[in-house]
Tab-separated table of C-alpha atoms and ligand atoms in Angstrom:
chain	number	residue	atom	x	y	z
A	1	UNK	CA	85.400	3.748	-6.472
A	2	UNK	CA	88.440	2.604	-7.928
A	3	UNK	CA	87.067	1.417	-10.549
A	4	UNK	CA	84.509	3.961	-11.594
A	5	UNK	CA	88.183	6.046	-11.693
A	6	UNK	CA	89.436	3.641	-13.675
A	7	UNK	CA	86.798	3.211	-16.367
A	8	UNK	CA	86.122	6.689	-16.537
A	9	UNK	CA	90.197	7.731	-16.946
A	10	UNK	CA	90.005	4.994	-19.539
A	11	UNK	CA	86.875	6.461	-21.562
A	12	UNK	CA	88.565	10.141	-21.280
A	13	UNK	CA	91.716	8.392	-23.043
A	14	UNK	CA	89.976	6.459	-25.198
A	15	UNK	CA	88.008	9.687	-26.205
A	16	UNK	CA	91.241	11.783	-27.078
A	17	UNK	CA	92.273	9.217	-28.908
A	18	UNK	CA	89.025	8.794	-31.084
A	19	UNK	CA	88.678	12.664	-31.460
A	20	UNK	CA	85.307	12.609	-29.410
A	21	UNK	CA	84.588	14.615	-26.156
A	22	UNK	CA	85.326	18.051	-26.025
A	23	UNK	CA	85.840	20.114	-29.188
A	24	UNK	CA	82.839	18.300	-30.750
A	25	UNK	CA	80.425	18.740	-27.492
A	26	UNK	CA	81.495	22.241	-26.964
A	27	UNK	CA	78.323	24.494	-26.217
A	28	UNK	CA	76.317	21.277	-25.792
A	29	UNK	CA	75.681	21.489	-21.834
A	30	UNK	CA	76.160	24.078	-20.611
A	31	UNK	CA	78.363	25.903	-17.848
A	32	UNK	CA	77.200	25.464	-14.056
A	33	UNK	CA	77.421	28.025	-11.556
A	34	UNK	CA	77.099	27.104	-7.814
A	35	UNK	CA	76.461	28.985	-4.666
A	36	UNK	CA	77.447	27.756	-1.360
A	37	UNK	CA	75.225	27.948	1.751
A	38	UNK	CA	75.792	29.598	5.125
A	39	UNK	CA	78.926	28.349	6.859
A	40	UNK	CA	80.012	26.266	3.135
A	41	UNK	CA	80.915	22.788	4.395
A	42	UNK	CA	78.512	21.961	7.216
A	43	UNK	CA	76.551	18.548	7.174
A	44	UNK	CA	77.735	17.434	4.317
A	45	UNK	CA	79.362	14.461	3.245
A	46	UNK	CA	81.459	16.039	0.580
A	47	UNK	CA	82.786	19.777	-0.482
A	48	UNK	CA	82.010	22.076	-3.072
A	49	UNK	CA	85.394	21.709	-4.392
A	50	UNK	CA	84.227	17.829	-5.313
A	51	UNK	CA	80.676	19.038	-6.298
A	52	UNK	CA	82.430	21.236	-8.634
A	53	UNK	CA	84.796	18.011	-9.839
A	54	UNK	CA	81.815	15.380	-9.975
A	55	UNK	CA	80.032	17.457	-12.454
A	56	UNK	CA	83.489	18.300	-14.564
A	57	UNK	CA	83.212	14.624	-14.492
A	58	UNK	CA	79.932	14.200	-15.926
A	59	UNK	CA	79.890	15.992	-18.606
A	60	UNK	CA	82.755	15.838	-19.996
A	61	UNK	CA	84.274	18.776	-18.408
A	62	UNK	CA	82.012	21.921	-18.890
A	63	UNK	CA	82.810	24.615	-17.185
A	64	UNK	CA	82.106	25.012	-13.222
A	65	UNK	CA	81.977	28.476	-11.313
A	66	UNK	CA	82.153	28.264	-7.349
A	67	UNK	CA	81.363	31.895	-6.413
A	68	UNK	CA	83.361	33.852	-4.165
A	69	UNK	CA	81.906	36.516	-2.845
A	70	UNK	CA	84.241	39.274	-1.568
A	71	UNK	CA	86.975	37.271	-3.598
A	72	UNK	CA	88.779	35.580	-0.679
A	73	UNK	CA	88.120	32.796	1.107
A	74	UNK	CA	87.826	34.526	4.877
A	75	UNK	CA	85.058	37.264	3.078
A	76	UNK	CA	83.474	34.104	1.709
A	77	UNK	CA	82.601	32.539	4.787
A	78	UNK	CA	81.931	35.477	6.670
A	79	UNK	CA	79.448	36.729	3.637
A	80	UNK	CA	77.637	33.668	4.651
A	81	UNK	CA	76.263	35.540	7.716
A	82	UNK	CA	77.524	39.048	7.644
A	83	UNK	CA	77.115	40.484	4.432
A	84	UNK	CA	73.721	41.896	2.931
A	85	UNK	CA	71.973	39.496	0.344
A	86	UNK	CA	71.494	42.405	-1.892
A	87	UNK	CA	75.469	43.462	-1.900
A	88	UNK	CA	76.567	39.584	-2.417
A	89	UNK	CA	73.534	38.867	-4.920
A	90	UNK	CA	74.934	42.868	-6.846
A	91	UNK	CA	78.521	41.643	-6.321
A	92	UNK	CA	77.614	37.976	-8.052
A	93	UNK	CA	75.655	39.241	-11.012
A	94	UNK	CA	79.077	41.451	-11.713
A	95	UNK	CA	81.102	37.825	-11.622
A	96	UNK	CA	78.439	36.242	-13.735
A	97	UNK	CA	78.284	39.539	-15.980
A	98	UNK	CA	81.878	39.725	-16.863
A	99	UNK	CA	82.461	35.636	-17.243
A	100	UNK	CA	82.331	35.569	-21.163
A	101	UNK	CA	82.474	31.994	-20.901
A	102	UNK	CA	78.955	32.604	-18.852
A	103	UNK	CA	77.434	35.018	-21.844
A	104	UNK	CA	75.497	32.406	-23.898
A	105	UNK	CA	73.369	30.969	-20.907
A	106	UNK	CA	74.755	28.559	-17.764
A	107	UNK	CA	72.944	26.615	-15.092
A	108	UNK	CA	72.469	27.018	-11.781
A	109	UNK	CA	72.803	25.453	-8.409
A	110	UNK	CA	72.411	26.931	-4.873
A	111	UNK	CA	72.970	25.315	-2.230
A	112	UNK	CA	70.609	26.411	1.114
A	113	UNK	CA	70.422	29.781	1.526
A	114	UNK	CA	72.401	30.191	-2.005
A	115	UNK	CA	69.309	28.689	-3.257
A	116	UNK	CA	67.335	31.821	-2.688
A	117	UNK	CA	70.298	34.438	-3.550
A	118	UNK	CA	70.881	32.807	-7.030
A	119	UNK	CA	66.633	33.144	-7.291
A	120	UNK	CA	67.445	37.104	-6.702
A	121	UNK	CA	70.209	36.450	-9.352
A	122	UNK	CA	67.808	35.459	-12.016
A	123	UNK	CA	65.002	38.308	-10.714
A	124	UNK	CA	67.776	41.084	-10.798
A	125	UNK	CA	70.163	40.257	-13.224
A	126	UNK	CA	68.437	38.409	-16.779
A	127	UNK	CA	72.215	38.694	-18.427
A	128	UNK	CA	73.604	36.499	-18.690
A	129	UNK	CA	70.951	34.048	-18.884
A	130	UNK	CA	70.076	31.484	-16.532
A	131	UNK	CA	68.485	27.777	-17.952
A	132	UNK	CA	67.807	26.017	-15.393
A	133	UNK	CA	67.963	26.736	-11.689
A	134	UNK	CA	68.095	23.827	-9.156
A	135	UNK	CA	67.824	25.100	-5.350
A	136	UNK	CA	68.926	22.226	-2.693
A	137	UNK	CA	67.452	22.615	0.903
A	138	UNK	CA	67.154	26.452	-0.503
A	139	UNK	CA	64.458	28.935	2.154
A	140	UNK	CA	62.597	30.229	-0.551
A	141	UNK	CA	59.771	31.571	2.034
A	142	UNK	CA	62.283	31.983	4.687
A	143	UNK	CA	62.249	30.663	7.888
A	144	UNK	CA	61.069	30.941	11.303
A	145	UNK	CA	62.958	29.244	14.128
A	146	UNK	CA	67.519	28.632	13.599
A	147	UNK	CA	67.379	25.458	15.420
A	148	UNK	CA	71.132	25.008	14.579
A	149	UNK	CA	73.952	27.058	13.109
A	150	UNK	CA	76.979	25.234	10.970
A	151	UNK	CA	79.598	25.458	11.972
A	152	UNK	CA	79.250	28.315	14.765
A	153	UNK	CA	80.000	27.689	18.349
A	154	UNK	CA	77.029	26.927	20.401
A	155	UNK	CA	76.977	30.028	22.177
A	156	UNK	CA	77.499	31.809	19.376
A	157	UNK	CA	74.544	30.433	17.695
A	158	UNK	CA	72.230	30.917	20.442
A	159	UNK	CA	73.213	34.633	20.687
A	160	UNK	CA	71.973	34.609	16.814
A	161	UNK	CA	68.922	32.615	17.213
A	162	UNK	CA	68.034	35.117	20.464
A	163	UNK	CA	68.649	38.175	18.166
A	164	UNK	CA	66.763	36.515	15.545
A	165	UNK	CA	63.737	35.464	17.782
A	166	UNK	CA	63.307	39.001	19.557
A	167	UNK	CA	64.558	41.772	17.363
A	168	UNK	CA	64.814	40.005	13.682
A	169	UNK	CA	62.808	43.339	11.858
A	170	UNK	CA	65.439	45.977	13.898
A	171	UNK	CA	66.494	48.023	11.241
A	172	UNK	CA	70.442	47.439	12.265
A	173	UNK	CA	69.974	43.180	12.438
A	174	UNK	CA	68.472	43.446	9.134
A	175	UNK	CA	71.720	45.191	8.157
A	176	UNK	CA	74.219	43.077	9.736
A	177	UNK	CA	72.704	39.520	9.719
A	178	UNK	CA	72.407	38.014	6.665
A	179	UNK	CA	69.501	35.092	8.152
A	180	UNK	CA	67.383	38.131	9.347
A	181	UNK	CA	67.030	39.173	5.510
A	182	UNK	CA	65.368	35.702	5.443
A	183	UNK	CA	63.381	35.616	8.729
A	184	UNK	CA	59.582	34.897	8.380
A	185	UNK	CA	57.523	35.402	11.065
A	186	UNK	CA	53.859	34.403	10.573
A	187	UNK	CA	52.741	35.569	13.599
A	188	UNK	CA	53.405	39.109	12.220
A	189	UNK	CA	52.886	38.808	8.495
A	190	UNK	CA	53.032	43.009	8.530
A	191	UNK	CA	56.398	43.716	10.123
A	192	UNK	CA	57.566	40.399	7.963
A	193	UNK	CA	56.279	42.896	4.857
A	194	UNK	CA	57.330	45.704	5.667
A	195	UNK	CA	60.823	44.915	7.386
A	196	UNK	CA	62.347	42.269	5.663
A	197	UNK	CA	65.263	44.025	3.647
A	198	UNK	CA	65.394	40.883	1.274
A	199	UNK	CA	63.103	37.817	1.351
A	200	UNK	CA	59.976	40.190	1.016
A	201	UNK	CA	61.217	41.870	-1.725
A	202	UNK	CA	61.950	38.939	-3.628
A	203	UNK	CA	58.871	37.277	-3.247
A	204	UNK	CA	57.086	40.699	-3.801
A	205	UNK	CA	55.517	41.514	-1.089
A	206	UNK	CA	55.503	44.735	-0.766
A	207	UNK	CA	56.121	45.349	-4.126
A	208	UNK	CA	54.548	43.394	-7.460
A	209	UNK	CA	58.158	44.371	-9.329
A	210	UNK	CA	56.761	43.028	-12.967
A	211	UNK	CA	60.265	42.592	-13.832
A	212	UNK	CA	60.704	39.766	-10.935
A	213	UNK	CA	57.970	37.674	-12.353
A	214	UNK	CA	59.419	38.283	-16.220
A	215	UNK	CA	62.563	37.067	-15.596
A	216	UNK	CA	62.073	34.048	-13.247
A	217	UNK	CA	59.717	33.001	-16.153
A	218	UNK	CA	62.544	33.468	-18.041
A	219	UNK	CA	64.154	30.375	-16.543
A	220	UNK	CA	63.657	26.621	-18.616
A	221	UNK	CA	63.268	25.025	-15.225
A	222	UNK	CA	63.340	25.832	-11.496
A	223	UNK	CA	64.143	22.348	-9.974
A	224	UNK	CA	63.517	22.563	-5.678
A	225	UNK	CA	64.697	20.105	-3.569
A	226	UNK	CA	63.656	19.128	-0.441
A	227	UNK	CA	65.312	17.377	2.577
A	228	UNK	CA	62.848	15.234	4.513
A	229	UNK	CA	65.108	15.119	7.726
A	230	UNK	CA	66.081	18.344	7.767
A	231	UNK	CA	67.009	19.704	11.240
A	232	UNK	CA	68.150	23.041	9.994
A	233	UNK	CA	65.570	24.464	7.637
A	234	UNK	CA	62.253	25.856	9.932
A	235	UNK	CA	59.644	24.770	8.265
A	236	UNK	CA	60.958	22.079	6.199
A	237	UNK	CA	58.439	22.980	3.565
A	238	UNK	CA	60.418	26.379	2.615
A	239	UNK	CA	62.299	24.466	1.002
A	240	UNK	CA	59.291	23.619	-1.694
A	241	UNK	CA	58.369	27.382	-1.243
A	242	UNK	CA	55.498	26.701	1.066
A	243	UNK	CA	54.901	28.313	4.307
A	244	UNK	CA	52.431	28.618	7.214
A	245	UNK	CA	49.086	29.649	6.467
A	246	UNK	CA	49.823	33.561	8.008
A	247	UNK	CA	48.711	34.312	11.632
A	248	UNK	CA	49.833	30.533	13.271
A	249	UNK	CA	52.352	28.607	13.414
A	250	UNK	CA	51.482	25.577	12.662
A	251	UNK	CA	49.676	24.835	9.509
A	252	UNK	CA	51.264	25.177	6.104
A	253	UNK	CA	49.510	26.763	3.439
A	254	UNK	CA	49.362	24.644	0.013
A	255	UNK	CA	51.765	27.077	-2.442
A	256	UNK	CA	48.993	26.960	-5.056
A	257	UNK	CA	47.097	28.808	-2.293
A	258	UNK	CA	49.777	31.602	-1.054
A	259	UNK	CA	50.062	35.113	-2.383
A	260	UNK	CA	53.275	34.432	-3.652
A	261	UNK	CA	52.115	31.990	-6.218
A	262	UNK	CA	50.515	34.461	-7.984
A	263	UNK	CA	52.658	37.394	-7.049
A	264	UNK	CA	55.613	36.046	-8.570
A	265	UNK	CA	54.206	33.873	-11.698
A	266	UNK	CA	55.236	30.946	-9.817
A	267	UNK	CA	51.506	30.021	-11.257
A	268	UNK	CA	52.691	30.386	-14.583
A	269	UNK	CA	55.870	28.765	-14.195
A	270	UNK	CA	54.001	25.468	-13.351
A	271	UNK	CA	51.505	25.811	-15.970
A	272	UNK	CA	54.267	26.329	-18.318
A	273	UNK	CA	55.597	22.844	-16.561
A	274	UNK	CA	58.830	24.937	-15.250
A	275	UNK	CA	58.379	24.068	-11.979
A	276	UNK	CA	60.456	20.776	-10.331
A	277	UNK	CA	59.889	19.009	-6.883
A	278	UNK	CA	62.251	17.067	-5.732
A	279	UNK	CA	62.577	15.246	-2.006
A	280	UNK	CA	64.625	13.161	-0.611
A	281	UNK	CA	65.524	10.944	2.918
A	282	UNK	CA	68.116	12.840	5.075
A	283	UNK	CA	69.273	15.735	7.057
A	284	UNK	CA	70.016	19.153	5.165
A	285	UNK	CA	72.405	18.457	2.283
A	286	UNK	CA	73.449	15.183	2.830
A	287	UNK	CA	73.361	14.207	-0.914
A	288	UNK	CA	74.651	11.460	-2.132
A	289	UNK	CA	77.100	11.333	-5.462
A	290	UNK	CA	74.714	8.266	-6.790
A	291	UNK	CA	71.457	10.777	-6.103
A	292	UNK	CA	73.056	13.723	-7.437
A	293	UNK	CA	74.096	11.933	-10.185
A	294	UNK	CA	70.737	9.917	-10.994
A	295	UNK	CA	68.687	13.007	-10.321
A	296	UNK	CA	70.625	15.974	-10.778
A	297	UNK	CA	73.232	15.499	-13.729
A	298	UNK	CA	70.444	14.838	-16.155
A	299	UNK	CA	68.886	18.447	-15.744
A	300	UNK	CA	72.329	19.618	-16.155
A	301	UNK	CA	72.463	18.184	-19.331
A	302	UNK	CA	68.734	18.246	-20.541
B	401	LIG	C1	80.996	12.060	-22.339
B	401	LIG	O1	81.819	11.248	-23.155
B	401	LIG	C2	81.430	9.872	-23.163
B	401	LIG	C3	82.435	9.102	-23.991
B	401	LIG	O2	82.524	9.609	-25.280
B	401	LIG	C4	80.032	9.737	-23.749
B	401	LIG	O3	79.626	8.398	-23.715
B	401	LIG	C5	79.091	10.577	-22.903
B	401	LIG	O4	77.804	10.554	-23.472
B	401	LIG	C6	79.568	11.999	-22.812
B	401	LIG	N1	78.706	12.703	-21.895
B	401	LIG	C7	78.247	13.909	-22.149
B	401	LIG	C8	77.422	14.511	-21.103
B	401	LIG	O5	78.475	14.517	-23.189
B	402	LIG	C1	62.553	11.129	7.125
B	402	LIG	O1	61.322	11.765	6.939
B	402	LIG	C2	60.371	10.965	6.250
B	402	LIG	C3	59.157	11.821	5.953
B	402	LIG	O2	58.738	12.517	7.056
B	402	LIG	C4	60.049	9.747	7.089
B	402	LIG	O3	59.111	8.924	6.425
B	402	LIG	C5	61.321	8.970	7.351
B	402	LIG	O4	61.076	7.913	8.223
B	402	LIG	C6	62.394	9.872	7.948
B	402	LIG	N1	63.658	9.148	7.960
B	402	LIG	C7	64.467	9.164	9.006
B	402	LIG	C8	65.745	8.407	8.825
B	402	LIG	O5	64.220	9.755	10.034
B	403	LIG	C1	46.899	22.844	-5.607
B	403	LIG	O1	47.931	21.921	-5.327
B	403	LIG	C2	47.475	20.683	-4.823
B	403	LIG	C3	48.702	19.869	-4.471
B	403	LIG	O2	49.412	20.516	-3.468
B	403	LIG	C4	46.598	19.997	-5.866
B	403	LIG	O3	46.101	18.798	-5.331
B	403	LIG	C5	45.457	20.923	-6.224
B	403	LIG	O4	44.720	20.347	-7.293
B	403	LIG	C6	45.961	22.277	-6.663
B	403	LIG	N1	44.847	23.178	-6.845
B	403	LIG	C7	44.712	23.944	-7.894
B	403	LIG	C8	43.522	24.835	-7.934
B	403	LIG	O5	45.517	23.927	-8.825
């Protein structure tokens, strides 16, 4: 550690010095904008604060936004679970929107459920543009089952996942719960359709908006990663935008086989080679600065 500090302090100095690094790279990689998940810090092994530092780090010192939604820190964390998708996705797009450092195009990274918000971001909001979007542990078909909750007390959490289990489509959960936007219950694909107040209208399901499909195609790469271990994320294999064949519970349906594919040009996308799957060992989020920096940095900078 030490001396990866050392040697890279020493190549920043050395690069004033020559007249390298910044002023010449300007506008070569591009800004990164990141999206925290439902209660920010849980499971993993470092903060968004050092995300935000590691990839100042590696490339040179681009420019990072953390969003904020609700522009404190309390709001932030309570967005996480109380605050509509569609008011924090409207309320991002007006950060991104006014950032002129954003206006010529940034990057993207979401972390869980930020994963699918910043997707909305891209569907909603084509200005500025987003490059490339890279979703870790993201729910892109939702999920069914909230086996645990970060950092909520245990009662608190089994309140939710009761809620969630028995009255997930009530018009006033889908208002005040932000994981009931995202609930996916195959065993009643209609009320799914027809109640979800975010996830099904993102994945058009209810409605084929043309726009959706136009500007996620819009994207140079939508990078998914997937946590092998996950204990959060029910089924793991939302994470890859897969889900159960509808009606059961059990089997997952191929993506190349699910309405959404199709609904949303995520068939285009891959013929187009947009489309990234990534995996790796471990529970939700627990990257690693060596993976995120084999795997990750080099998308950042492609
Ligand atoms: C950052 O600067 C170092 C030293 O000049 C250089 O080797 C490296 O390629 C640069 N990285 C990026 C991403 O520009
Ligand atoms: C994680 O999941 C993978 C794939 O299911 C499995 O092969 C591996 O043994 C698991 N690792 C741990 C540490 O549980
Ligand atoms: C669908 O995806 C699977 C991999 O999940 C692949 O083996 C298969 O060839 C694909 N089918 C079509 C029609 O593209």
């Amino acid at each position: 550690m030490h001396f990866l500090h050392f040697n890279l302090t020493l190549s920043l100095i050395l690069c004033c010095w020559l007249g390298c690094g910044r002023g010449q790279e300007a506008g070569a990689v591009l800004p990164v904008v990141l999206w925290h998940g439902m209660g920010d810090t849980c499971c993993f092994p470092f903060s968004l604060g050092s995300i935000k530092k590691l990839i100042e780090e590696q490339t040179n010192g681009t420019y990072v936004l953390s969003l904020k939604i609700g522009g404190n820190v309390v709001l932030d964390y309570e967005s996480g679970f109380f605050i509509h998708p569609d008011k924090q996705v409207e309320y991002a797009c007006k950060q991104l929107a006014k950032d002129a450092r954003l206006a010529n195009g940034y990057n993207a990274i979401g972390f869980s459920q930020g994963g699918q918000f910043l997707r909305a971001v891209a569907q909603r909001c084509p200005k500025p543009p987003m490059r490339t979007l890279i979703s870790l542990g993201g729910q892109h078909q939702g999920v069914f089952g909230l086996p645990k909750c970060p950092t909520l007390s245990t009662s608190t959490c089994e309140y939710l996942s009761r809620l969630l289990n028995y009255a997930a489509y009530e018009d006033w959960v889908q208002e005040q719960l932000v994981q009931a936007t995202y609930w996916h219950d195959p065993l009643h694909d209609n009320s799914y359709r027809l109640k979800s107040t975010f996830l099904a209208d993102i994945n058009n399901e209810l409605y084929l908006k043309v726009n959706y499909i136009e500007n996620l195609n819009k994207l140079k790469k939508f990078v998914m990663v997937k946590f092998l271990n996950d204990t959060i994320v029910q089924p793991r294999d939302s994470q890859w935008f897969e889900f159960y064949t509808p009606g059961q519970d059990r089997e997952m349906q191929p993506l190349n086989q699910s309405k959404v594919y199709s609904n949303l040009g995520l068939d285009k996308m891959q013929a187009n080679g947009k489309l990234k799957f990534l995996s790796l060992e471990g529970d939700h989020l627990a990257i690693s600065k060596e993976w995120f920096i084999q795997n990750l940095v080099p998308l950042l900078l492609a």
